[in-house]
XYZ file of C-alpha atoms in Angstrom:
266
model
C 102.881 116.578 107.714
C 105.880 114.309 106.140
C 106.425 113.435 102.679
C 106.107 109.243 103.965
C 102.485 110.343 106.118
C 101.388 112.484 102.636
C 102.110 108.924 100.436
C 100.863 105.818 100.405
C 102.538 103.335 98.472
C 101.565 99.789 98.288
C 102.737 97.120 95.579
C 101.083 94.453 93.588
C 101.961 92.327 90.255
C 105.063 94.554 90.151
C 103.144 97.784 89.630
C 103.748 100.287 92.161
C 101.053 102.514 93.250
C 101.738 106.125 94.644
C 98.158 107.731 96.402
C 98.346 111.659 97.336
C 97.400 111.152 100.933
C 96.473 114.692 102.086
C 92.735 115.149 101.204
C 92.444 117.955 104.088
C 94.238 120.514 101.531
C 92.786 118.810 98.428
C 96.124 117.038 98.029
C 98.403 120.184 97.200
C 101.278 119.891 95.896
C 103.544 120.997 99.297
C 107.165 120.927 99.255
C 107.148 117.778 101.297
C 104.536 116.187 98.960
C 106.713 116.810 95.715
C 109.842 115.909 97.733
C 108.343 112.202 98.701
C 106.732 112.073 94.717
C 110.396 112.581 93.489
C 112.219 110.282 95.854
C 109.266 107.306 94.975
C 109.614 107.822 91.771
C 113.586 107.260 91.682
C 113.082 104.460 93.997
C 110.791 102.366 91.166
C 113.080 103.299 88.850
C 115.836 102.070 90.672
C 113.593 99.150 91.799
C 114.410 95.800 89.195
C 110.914 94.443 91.205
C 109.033 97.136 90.595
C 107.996 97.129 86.556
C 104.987 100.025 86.391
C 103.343 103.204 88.863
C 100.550 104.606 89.115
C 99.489 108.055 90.702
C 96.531 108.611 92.204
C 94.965 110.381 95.037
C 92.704 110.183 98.536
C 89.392 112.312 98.722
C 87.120 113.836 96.446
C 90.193 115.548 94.555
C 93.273 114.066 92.983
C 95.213 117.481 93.327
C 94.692 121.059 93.676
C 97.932 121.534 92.303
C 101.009 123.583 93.591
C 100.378 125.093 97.181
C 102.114 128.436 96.011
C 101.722 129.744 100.442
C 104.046 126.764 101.083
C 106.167 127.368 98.550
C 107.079 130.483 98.386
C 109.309 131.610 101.291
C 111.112 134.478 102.186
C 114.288 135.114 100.519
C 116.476 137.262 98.558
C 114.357 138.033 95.500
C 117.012 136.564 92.904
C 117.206 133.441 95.026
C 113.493 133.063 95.120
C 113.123 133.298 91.426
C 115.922 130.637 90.823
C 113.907 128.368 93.376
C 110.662 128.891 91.866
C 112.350 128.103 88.084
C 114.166 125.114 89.327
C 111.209 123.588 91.951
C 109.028 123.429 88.968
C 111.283 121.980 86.416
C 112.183 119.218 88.553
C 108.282 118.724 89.364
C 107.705 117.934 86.028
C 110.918 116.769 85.146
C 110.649 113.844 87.359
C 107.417 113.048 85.262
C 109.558 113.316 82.303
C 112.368 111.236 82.989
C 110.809 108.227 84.571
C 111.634 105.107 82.416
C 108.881 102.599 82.724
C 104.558 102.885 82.082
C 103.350 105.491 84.132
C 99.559 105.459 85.010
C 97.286 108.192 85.830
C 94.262 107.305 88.465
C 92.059 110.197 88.480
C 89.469 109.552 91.808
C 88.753 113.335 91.078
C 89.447 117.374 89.324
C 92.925 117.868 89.015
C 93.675 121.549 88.689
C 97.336 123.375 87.642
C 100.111 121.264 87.930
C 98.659 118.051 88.590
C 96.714 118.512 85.642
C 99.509 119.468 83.501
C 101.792 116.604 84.625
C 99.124 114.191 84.660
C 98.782 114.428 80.847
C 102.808 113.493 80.887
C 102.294 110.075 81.584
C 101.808 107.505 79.548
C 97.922 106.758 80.404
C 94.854 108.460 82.300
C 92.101 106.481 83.881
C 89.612 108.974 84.994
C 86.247 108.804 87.442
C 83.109 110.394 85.669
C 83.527 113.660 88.065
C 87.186 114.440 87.708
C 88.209 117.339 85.399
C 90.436 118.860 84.682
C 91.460 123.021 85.461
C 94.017 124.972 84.366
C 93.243 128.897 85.548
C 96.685 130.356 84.891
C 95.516 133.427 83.385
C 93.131 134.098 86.342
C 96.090 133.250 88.628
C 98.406 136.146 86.753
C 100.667 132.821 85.513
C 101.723 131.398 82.350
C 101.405 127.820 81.077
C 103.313 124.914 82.558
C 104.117 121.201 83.127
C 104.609 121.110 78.708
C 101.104 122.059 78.864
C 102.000 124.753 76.224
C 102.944 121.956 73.567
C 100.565 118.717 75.072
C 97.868 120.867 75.248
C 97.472 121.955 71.654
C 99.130 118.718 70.339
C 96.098 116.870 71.978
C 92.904 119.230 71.825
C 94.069 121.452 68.848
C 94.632 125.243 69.329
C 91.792 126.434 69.640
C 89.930 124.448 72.782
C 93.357 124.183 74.355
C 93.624 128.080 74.181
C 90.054 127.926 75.942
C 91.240 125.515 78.999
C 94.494 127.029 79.463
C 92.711 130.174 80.026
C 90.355 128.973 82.622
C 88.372 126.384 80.813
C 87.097 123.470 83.071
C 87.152 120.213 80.635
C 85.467 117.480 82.266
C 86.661 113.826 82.017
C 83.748 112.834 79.145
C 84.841 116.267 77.072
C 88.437 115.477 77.607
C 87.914 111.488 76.307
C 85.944 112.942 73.485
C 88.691 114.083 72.265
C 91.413 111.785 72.909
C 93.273 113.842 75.771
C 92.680 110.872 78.654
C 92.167 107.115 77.307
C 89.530 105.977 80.098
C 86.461 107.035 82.300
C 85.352 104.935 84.496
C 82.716 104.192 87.554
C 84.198 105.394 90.527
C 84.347 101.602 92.462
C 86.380 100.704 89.371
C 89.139 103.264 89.395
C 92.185 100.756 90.472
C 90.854 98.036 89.124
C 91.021 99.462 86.048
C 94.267 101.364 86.244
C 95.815 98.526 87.696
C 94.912 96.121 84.724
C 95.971 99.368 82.057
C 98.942 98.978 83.890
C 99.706 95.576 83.951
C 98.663 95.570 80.361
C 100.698 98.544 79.171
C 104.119 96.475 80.943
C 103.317 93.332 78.797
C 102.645 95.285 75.520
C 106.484 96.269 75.551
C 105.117 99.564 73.979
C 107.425 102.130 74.690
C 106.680 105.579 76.416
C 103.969 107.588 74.984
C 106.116 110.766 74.930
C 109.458 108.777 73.903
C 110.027 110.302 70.679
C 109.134 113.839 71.712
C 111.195 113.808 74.985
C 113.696 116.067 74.410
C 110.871 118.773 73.068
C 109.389 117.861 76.305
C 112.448 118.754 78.352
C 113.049 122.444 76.221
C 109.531 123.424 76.459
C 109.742 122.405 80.585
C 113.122 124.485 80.592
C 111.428 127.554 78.887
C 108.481 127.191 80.645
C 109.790 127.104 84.145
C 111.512 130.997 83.195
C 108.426 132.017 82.217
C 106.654 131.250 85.151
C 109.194 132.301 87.563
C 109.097 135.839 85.783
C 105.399 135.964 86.443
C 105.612 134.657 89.960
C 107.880 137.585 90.800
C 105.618 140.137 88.626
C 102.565 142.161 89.976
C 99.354 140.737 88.574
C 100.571 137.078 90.738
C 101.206 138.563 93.759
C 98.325 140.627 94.153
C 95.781 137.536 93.365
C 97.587 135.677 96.230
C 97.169 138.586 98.690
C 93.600 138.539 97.966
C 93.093 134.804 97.897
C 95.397 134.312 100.744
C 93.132 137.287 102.792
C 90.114 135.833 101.809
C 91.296 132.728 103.904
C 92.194 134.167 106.649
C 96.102 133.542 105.836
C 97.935 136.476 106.836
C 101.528 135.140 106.849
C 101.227 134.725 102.923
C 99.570 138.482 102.632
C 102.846 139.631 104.200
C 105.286 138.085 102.342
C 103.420 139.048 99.257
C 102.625 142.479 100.122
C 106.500 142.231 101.033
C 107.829 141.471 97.400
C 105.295 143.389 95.940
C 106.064 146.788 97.755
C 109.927 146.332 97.392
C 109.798 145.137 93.773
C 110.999 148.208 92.359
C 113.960 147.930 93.868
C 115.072 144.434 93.003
């Protein structure tokens, strides 16, 4: 599937509005998918018409977060840890560095990435069933998307310790305590997120993250290291041989079983 099939985008008052159009794979963050997110986002930035965006999804899910099987490919194993650190610092990156109100639609649980960079913009309207998951430990991986500063800067140490280690924090738990501004009916989702966003342009406010960008961008940079080290390290690649078995996916089970087999030599 392309990037433009994988993306709708449709306009209206000047706010742009991005929806993760893959709901077969739980809207996954593919290659193609992250590839047509960057290039819309430079496009509205680069757009005078085109004042405010908001992200959303198609389905029961808003994300799934990164489709590691689609990612990963066969290569050189120095290469493949220099893609891995650079694909996700642009991911997030491109959250970082957009200029004007970005708005969060949540129409469901957003798990990994999309959860981490979903707490980058500058507002999250939620549905009463999304969550939000963040099972890096279970996955072998290390924090990401900022989550390691946003996290406990938003829930304080000690819950945010608790969902970046496999905690599930639903949307009322996660307005509770001030990490997403608004839950909402279901039927109202883009209503809603479209007047936040309309709103949010005429306030003049600037960014929610402005003053803390550039601790943003460091803790992106050292995160992205970190998880490319534990991509390439045991504990990872054994959960994806076992996951990617279970499914029935035996090209990934290969190139895992691959890298893990000729890791001592790398």
């Amino acid at each position: 599937m392309s990037s433009d099939s994988m993306l709708i985008v449709t306009d209206k008052n000047g706010i742009r509005t991005i929806k993760l159009n893959n709901p077969r794979k739980l809207n996954a963050f593919t290659p193609e998918m992250m590839a047509g997110l960057e290039e819309n986002l430079k496009q509205a930035t680069n757009d005078d018409k085109v004042t405010g965006v908001i992200i959303t999804g198609t389905g029961r899910y808003y994300s799934a977060g990164v489709d590691f099987s689609g990612t990963i490919q066969p290569m050189w194993p120095s290469d493949l840890k220099a893609h891995i650190r650079k694909s996700n610092y642009d991911l997030f990156n491109n959250f970082l560095s957009f200029p004007k109100p970005l708005i969060m639609a949540l129409n469901g649980p957003a798990v990994g990435a999309s959860a981490t960079s979903s707490r980058l913009s500058d507002v999250i309207v939620a549905v009463e069933l999304a969550s939000f998951n963040t099972p890096f430990a279970k996955l072998g991986l290390v924090p990401e998307g900022c989550s390691s500063y946003t996290f406990p800067k938003l829930l304080g140490e000690e819950l945010a310790s608790k969902v970046l280690k496999g905690k599930i924090l639903s949307s009322e738990e996660a307005h509770a305590c001030g990490f997403i501004e608004y839950v909402v009916p279901d039927e109202s989702l883009m209503e809603r997120a479209q007047e936040v966003a309309e709103e949010y342009v005429a306030s003049g406010k600037p960014k929610r993250w402005a003053e803390e960008l550039d601790i943003l961008k460091k803790t992106n940079e050292k995160e992205s290291i970190a998880l490319a080290n534990a991509i390439m390290d045991v504990p990872f690649m054994s959960r994806q041989m076992k996951n990617a078995w279970k499914k029935g996916s035996y090209a990934p089970v290969a190139i895992f079983g691959l890298m893990r087999l000729t890791r001592p030599v790398w």
